[in-house]
JSON list of C-alpha atoms in Angstrom, two decimals:
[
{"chain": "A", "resi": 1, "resn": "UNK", "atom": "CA", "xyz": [106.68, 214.47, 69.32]},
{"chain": "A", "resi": 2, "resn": "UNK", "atom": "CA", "xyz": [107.85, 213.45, 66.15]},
{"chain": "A", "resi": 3, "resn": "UNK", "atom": "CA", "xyz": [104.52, 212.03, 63.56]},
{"chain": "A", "resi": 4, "resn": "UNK", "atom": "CA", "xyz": [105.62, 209.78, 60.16]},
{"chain": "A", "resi": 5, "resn": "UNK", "atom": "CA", "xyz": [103.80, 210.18, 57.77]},
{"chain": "A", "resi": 6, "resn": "UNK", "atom": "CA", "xyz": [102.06, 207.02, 57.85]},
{"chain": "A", "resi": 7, "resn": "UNK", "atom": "CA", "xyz": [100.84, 207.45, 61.08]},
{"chain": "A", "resi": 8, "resn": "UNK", "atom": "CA", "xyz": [99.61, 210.73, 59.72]},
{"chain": "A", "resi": 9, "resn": "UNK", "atom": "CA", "xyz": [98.08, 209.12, 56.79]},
{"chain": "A", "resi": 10, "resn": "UNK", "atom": "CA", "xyz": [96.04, 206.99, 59.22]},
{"chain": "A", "resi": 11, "resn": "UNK", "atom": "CA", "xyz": [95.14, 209.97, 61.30]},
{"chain": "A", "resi": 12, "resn": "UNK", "atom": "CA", "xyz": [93.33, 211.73, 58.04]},
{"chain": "A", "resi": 13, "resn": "UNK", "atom": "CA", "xyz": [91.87, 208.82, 57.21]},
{"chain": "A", "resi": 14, "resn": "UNK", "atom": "CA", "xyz": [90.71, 208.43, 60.68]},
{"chain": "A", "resi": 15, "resn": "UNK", "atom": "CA", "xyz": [89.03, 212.02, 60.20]},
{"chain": "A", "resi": 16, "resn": "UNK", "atom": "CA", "xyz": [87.00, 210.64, 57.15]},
{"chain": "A", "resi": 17, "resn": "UNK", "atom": "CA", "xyz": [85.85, 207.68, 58.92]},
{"chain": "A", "resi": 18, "resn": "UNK", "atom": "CA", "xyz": [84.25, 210.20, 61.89]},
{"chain": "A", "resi": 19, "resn": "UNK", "atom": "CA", "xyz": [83.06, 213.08, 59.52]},
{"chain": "A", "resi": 20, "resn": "UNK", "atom": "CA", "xyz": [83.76, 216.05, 61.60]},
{"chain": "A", "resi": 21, "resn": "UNK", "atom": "CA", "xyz": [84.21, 219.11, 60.18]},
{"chain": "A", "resi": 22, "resn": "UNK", "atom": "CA", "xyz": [87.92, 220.40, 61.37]},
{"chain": "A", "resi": 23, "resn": "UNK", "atom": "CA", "xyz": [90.12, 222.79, 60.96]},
{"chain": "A", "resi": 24, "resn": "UNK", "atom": "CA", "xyz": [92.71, 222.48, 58.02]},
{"chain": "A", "resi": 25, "resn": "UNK", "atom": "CA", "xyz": [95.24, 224.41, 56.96]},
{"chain": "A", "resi": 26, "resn": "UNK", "atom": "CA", "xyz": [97.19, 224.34, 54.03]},
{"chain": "A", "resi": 27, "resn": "UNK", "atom": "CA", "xyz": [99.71, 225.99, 51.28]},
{"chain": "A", "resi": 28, "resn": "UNK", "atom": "CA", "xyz": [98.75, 227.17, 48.09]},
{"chain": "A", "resi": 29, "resn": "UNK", "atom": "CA", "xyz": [100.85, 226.79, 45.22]},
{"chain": "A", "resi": 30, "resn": "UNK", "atom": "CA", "xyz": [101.60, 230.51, 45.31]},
{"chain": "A", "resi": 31, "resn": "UNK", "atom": "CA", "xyz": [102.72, 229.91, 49.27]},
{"chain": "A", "resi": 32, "resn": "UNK", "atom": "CA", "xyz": [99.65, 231.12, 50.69]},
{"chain": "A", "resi": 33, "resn": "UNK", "atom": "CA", "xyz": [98.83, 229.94, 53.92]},
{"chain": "A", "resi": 34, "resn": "UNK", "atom": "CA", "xyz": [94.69, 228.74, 53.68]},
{"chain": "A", "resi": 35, "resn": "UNK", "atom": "CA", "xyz": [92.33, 227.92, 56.89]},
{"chain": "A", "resi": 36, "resn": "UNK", "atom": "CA", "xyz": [89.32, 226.18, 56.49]},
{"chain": "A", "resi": 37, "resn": "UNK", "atom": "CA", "xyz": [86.62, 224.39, 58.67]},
{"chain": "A", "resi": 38, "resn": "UNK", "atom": "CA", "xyz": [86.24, 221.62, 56.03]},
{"chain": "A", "resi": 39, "resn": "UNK", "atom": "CA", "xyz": [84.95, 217.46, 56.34]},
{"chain": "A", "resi": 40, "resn": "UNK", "atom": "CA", "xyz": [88.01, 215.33, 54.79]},
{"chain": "A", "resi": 41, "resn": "UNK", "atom": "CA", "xyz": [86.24, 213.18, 52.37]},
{"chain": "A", "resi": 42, "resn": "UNK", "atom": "CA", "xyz": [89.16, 211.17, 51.46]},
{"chain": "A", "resi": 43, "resn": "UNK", "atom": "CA", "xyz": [92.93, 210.44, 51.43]},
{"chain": "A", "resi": 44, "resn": "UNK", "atom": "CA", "xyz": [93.87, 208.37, 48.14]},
{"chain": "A", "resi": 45, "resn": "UNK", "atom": "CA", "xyz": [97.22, 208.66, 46.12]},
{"chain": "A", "resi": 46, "resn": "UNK", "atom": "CA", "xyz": [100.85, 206.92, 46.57]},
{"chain": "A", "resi": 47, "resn": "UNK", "atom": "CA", "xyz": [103.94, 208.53, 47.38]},
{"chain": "A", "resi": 48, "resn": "UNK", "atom": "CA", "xyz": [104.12, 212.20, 46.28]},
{"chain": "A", "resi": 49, "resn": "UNK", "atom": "CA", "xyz": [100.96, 211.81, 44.66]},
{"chain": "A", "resi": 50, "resn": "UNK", "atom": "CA", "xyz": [98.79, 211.65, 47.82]},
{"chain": "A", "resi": 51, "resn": "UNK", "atom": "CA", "xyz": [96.25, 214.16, 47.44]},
{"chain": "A", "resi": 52, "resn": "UNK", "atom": "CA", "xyz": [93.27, 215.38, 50.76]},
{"chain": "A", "resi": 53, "resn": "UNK", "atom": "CA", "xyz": [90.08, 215.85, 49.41]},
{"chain": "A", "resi": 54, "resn": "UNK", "atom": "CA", "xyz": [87.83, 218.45, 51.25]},
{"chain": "A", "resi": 55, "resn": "UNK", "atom": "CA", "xyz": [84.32, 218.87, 51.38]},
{"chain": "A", "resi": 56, "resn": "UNK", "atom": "CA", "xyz": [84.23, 222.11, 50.06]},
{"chain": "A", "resi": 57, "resn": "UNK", "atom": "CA", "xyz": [86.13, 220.44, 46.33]},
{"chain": "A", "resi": 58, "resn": "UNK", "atom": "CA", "xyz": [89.46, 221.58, 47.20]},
{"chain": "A", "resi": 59, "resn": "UNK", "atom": "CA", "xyz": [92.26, 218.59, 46.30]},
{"chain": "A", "resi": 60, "resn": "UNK", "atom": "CA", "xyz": [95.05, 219.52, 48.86]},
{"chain": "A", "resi": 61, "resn": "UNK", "atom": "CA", "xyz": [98.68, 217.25, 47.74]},
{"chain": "A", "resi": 62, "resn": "UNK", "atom": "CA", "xyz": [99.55, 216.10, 50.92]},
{"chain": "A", "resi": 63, "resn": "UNK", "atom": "CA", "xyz": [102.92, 217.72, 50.94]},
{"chain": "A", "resi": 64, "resn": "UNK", "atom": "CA", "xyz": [101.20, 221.02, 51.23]},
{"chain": "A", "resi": 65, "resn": "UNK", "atom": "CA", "xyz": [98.98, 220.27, 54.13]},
{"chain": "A", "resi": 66, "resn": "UNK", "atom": "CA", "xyz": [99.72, 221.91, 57.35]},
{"chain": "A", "resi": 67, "resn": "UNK", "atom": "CA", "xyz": [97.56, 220.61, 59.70]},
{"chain": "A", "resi": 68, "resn": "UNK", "atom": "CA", "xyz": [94.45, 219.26, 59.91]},
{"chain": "A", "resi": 69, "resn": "UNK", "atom": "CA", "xyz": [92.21, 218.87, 63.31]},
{"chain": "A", "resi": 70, "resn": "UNK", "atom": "CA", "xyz": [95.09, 220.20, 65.65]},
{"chain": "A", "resi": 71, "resn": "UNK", "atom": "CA", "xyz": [97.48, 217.88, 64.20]},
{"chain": "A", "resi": 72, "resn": "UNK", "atom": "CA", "xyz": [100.55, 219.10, 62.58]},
{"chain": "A", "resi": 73, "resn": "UNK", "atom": "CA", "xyz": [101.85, 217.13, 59.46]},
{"chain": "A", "resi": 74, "resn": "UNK", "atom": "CA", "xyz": [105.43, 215.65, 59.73]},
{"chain": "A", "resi": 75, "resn": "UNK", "atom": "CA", "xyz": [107.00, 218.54, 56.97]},
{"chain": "A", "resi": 76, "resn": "UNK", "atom": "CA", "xyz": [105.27, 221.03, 59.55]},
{"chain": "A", "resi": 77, "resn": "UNK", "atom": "CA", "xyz": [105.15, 220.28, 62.77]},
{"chain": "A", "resi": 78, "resn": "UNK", "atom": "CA", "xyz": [107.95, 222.97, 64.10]},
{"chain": "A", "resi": 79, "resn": "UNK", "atom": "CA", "xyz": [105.86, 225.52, 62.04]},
{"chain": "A", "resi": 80, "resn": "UNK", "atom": "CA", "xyz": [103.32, 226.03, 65.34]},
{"chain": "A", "resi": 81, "resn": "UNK", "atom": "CA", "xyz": [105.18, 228.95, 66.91]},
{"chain": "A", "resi": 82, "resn": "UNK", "atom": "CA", "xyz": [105.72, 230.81, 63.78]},
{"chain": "A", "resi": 83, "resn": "UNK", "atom": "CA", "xyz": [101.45, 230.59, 62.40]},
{"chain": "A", "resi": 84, "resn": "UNK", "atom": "CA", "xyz": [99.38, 232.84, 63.97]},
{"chain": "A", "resi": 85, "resn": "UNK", "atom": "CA", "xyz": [95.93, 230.96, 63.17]},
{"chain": "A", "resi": 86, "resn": "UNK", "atom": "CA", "xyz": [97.12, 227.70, 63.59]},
{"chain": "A", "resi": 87, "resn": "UNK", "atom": "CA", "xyz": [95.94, 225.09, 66.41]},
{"chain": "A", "resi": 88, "resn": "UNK", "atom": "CA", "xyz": [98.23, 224.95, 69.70]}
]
């Protein structure tokens, strides 16, 4: 199944609006893949400025956010059989 990215958007800020803590994944700038348990406390930004905020302070750019809650983003989703700690 194929996600754009604004039905992503909606789905992160859908995870703000319930406050759950979930799993999130994401790319360093060095290309280090990072797992958290994390609340996302906001989605803000326009085009390639759209940033996650987490919980625990990090400010994830969306473009390097690999999943979040299960969900893969759009620039990610084929990436599932290839990450060894990432939701199925």
């Amino acid at each position: 199944m194929e996600t754009s990215l604004l039905s992503f958007s909606d789905y992160l800020t859908a995870l703000v609006e319930h406050r759950q803590y979930v799993k999130v994944q994401y790319f360093t700038e060095f290309h280090e893949l990072i797992t958290l348990n994390a609340l996302i406390v906001h989605v803000g930004g326009k085009g390639t400025n759209q940033m996650v905020g987490l919980s625990s302070g990090e400010q994830i750019p969306l473009s390097k956010l690999v999943s979040a809650g299960g969900q893969f983003a759009p620039n990610f989703e084929g990436y599932a059989p290839y990450c060894e700690t990432c939701d199925s």
